[in-house]
mmCIF file of C-alpha atoms and ligand atoms in Angstrom:
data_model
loop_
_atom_site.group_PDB
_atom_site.id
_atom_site.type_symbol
_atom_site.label_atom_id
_atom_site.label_comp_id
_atom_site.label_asym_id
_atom_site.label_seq_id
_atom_site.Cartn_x
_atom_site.Cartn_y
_atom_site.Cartn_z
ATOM 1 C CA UNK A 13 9.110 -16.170 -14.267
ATOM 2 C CA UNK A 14 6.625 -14.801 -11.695
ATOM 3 C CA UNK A 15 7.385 -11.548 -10.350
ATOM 4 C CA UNK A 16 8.058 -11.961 -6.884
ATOM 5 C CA UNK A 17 5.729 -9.309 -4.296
ATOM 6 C CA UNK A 18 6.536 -8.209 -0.432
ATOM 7 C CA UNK A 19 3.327 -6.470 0.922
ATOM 8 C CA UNK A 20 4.324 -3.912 4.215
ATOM 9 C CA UNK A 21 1.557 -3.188 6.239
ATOM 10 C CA UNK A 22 0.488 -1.847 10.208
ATOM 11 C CA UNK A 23 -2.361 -3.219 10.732
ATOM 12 C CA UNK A 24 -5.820 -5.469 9.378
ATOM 13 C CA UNK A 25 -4.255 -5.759 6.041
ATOM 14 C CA UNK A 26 -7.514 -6.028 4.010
ATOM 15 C CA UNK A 27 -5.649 -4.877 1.097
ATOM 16 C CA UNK A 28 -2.932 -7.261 1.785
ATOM 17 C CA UNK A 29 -5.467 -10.434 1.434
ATOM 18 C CA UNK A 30 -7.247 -8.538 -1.629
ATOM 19 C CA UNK A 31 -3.331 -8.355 -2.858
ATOM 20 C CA UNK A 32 -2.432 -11.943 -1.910
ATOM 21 C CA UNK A 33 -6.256 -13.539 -3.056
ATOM 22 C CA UNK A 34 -5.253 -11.909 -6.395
ATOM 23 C CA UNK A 35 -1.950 -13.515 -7.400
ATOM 24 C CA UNK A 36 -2.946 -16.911 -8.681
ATOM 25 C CA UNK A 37 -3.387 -18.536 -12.082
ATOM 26 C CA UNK A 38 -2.157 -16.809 -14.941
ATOM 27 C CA UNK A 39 -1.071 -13.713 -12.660
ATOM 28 C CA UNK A 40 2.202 -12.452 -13.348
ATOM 29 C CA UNK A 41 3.410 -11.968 -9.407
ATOM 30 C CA UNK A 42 3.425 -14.174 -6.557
ATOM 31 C CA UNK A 43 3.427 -12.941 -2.867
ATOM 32 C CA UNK A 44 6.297 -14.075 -1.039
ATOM 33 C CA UNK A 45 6.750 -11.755 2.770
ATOM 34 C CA UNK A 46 4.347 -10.126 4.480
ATOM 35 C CA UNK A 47 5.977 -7.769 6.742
ATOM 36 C CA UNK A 48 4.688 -5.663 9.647
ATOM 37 C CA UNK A 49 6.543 -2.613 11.761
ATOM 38 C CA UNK A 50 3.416 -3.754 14.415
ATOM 39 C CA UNK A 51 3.614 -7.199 16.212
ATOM 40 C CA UNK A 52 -0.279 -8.727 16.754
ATOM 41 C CA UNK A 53 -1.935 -6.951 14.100
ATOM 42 C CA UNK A 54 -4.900 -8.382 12.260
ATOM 43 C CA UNK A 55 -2.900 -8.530 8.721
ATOM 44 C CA UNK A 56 -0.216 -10.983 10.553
ATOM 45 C CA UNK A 57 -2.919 -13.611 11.150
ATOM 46 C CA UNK A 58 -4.630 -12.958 7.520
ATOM 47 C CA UNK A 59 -0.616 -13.269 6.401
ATOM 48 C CA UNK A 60 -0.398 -16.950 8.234
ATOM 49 C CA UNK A 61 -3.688 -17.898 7.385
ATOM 50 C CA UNK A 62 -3.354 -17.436 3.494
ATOM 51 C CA UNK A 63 0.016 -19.551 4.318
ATOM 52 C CA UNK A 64 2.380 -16.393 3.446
ATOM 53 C CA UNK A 65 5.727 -16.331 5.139
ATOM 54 C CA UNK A 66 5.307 -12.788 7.596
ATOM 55 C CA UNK A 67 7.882 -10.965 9.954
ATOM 56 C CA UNK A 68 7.560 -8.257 12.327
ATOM 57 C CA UNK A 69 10.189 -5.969 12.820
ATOM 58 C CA UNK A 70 8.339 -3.665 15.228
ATOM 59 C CA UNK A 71 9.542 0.160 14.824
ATOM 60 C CA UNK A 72 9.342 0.796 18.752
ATOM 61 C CA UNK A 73 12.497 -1.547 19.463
ATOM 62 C CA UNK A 74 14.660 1.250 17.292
ATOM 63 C CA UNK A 75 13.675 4.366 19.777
ATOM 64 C CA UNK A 76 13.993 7.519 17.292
ATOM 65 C CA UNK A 77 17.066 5.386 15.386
ATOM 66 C CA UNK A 78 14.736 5.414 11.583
ATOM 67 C CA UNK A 79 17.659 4.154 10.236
ATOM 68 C CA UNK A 80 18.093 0.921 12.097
ATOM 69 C CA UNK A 81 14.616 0.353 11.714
ATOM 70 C CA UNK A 82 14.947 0.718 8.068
ATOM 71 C CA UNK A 83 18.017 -1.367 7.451
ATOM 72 C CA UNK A 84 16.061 -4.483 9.453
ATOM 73 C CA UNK A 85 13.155 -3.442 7.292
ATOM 74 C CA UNK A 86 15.807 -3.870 4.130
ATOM 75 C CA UNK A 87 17.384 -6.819 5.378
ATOM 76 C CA UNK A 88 14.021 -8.523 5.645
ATOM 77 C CA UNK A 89 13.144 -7.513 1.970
ATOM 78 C CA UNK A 90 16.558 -8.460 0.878
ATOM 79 C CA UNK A 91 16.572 -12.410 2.251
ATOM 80 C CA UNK A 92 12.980 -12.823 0.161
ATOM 81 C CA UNK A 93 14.432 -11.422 -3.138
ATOM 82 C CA UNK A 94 11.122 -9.305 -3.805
ATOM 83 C CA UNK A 95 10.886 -7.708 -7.647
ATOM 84 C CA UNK A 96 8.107 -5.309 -6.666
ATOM 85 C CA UNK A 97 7.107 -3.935 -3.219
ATOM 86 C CA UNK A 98 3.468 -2.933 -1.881
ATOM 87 C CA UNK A 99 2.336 -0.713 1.084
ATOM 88 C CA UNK A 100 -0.999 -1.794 2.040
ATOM 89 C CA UNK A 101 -1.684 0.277 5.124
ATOM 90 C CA UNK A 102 1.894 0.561 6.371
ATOM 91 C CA UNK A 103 1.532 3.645 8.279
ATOM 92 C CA UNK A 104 5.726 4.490 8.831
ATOM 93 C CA UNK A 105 7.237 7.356 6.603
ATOM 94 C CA UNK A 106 10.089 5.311 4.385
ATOM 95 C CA UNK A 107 13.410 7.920 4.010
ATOM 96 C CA UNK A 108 14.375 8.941 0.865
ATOM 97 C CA UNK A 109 17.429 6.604 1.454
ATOM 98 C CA UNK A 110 15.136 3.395 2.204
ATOM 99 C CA UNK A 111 13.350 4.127 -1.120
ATOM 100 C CA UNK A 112 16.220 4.679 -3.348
ATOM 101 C CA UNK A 113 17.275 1.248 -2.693
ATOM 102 C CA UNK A 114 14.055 -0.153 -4.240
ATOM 103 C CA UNK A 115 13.382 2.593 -6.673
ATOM 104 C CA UNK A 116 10.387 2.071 -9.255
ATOM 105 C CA UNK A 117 9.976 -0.866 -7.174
ATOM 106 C CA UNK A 118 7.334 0.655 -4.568
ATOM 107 C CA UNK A 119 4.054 0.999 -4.975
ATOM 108 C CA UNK A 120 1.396 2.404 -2.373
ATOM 109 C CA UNK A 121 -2.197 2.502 -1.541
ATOM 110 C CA UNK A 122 -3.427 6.022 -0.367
ATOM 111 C CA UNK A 123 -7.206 6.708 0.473
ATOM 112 C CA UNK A 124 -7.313 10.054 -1.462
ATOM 113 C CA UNK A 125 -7.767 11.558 -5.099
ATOM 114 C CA UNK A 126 -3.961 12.625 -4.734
ATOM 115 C CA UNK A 127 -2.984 14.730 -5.296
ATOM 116 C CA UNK A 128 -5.426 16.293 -2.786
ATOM 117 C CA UNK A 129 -5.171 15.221 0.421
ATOM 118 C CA UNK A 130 -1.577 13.533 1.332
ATOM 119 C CA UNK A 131 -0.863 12.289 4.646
ATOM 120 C CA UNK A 132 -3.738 11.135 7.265
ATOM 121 C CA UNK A 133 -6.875 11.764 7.998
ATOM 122 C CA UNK A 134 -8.077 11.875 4.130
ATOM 123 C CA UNK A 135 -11.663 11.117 4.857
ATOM 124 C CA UNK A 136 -11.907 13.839 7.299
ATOM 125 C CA UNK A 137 -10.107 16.345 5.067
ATOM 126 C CA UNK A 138 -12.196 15.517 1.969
ATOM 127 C CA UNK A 139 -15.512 16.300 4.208
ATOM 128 C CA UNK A 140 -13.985 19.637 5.662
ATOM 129 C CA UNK A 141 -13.059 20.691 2.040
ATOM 130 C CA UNK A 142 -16.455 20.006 0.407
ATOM 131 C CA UNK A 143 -15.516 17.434 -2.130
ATOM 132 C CA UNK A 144 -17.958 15.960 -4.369
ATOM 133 C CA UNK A 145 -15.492 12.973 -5.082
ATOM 134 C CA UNK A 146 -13.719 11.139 -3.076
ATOM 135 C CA UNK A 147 -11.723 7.908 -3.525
ATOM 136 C CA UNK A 148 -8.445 6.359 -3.618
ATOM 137 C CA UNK A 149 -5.024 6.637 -5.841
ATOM 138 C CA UNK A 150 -1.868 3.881 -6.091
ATOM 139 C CA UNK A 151 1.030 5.140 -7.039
ATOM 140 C CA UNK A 152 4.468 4.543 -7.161
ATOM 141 C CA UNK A 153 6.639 5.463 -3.947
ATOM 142 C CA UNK A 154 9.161 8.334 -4.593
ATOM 143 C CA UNK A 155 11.193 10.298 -1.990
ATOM 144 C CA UNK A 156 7.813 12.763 -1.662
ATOM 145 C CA UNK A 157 5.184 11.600 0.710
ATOM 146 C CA UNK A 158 2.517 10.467 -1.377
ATOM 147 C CA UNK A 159 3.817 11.841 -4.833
ATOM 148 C CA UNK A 160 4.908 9.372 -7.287
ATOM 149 C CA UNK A 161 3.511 8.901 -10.218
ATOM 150 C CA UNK A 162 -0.042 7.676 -9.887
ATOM 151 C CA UNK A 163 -0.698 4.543 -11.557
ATOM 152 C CA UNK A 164 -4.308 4.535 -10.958
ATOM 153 C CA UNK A 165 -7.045 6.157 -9.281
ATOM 154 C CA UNK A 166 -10.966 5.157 -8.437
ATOM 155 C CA UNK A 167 -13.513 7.770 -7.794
ATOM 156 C CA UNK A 168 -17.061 7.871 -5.677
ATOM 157 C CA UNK A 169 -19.409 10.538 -4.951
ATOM 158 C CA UNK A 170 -19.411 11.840 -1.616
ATOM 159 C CA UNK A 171 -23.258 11.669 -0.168
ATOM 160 C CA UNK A 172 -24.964 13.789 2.041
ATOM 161 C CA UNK A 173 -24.502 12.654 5.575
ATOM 162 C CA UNK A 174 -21.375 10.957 5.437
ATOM 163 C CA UNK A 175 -19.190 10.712 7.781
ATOM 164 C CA UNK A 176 -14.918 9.786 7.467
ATOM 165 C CA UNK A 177 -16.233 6.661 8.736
ATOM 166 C CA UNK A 178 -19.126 5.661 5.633
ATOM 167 C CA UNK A 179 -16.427 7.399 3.263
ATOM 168 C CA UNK A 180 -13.528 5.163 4.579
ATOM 169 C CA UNK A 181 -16.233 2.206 4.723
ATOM 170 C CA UNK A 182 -17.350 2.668 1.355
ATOM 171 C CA UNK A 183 -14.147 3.203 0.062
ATOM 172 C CA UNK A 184 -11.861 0.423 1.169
ATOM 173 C CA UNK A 185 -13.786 -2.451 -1.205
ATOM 174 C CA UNK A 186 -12.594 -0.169 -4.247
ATOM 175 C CA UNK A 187 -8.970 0.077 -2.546
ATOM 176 C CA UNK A 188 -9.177 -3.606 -2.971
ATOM 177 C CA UNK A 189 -10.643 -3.374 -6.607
ATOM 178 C CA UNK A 190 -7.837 -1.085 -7.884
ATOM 179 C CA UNK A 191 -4.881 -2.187 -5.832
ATOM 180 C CA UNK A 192 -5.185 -5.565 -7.502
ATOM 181 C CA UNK A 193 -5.791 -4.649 -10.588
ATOM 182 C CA UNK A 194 -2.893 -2.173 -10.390
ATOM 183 C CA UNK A 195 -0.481 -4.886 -9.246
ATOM 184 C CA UNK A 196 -1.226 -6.914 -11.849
ATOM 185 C CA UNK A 197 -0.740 -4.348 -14.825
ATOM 186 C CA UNK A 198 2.251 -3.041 -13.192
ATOM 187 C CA UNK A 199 3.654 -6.721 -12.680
ATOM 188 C CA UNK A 200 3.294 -7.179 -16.451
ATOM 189 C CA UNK A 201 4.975 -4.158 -17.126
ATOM 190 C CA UNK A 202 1.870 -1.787 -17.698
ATOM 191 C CA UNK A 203 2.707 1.633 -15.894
ATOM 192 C CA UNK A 204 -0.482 3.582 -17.509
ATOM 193 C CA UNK A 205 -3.068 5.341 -15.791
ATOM 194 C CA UNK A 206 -6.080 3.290 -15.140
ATOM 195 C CA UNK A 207 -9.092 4.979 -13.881
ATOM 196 C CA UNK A 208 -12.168 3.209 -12.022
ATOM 197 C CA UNK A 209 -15.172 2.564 -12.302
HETATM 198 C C1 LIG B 330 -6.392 1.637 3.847
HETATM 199 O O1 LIG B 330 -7.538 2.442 3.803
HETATM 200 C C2 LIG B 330 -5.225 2.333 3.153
HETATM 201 O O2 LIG B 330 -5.613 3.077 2.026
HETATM 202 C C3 LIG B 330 -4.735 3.238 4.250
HETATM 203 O O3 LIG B 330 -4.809 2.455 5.424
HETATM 204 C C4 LIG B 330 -5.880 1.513 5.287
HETATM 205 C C5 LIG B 330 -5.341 0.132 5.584
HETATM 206 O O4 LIG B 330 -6.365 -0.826 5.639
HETATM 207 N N1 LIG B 330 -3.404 3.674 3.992
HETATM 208 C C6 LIG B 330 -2.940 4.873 4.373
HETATM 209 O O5 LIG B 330 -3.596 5.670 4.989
HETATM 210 C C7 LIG B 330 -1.510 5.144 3.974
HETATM 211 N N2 LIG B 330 -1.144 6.483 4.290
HETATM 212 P P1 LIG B 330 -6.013 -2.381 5.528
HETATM 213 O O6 LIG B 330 -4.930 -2.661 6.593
HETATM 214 O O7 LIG B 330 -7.284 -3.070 5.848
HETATM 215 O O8 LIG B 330 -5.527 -2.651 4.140
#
């Protein structure tokens, strides 16, 4: 039986199609929601165009109320039964309540070598600190902002010159590379660190 895969995200959702491009054939997970807290965003179209079923339950209707947003955001995962849960650029902090209702069942995309630099702005941060490497990290979603146990990681140099934009640039094709590859171990049951290249 396929492994069944609900993929949150915020906004173009490049890692979502990488995600969704990479569960055919002989892969062990299928994607069955796509689900965004932002209506109009660039990953809802990708979502419909790749023919996956998407919903919006837009954060901004629930005022400061996190945990109505979260229990419309559960509700929605319940009704499509997923067995394993990705964040691909879904930019709302999940409450250590949310997350213990799908626990060892999240996994997350975060455009650092965690664990340096959690939270936002990691292409700017890695540039302020000096960093020869940069690069990317999924891991598994615990009640710590970006602290589960990393599941894999790919590295790249930093050159002279860059900017957070070139980093992020040059970055987000290797998001795509791991993330899928990641899913796919972690679908089979394969929890180990893999490192890229
Ligand atoms: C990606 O770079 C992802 O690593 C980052 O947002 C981008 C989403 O791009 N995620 C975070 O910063 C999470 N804190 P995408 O929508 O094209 O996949």
């Amino acid at each position: 039986m396929s492994k069944r895969v609900a993929i949150l995200i915020s906004g173009g959702g490049s890692n979502m199609e990488a995600l969704v491009r990479s569960m055919t054939g002989d892969h062990p997970a299928r994607p069955v929601l796509v689900l965004s807290n932002v209506a109009g965003v660039g990953g809802l179209a990708r979502a419909e165009a790749l023919g996956v079923p998407n919903v919006v339950v837009d954060h901004t209707q629930f005022g400061k109320n996190r945990a109505a947003f979260e229990s419309e955001v559960d509700h929605a995962l319940r009704a499509a039964r997923p067995d394993i849960i990705c964040l691909a650029g879904f930019m709302r902090i999940l409450t250590p309540g949310f997350i213990s209702g799908w626990a060892g069942q999240i996994l997350n995309i975060h455009p650092s070598l965690l664990p340096r630099h959690k939270g936002l702005n990691t292409h700017a941060r890695a540039l302020e600190a000096g960093d020869a490497a940069h690069g990317c990290s999924v891991h598994e979603v615990t009640a710590e902002l970006d602290d589960g146990p990393i599941l894999g990681q790919a590295a790249m140099p930093v050159q002279p010159g860059d900017t957070p934009d070139t980093l992020a640039k040059r970055l987000l094709p290797m998001e795509h590379a791991l993330y899928t590859r990641v899913l796919q171990r972690f679908a089979s049951g394969n929890r180990e660190l893999l490192r890229m290249p």
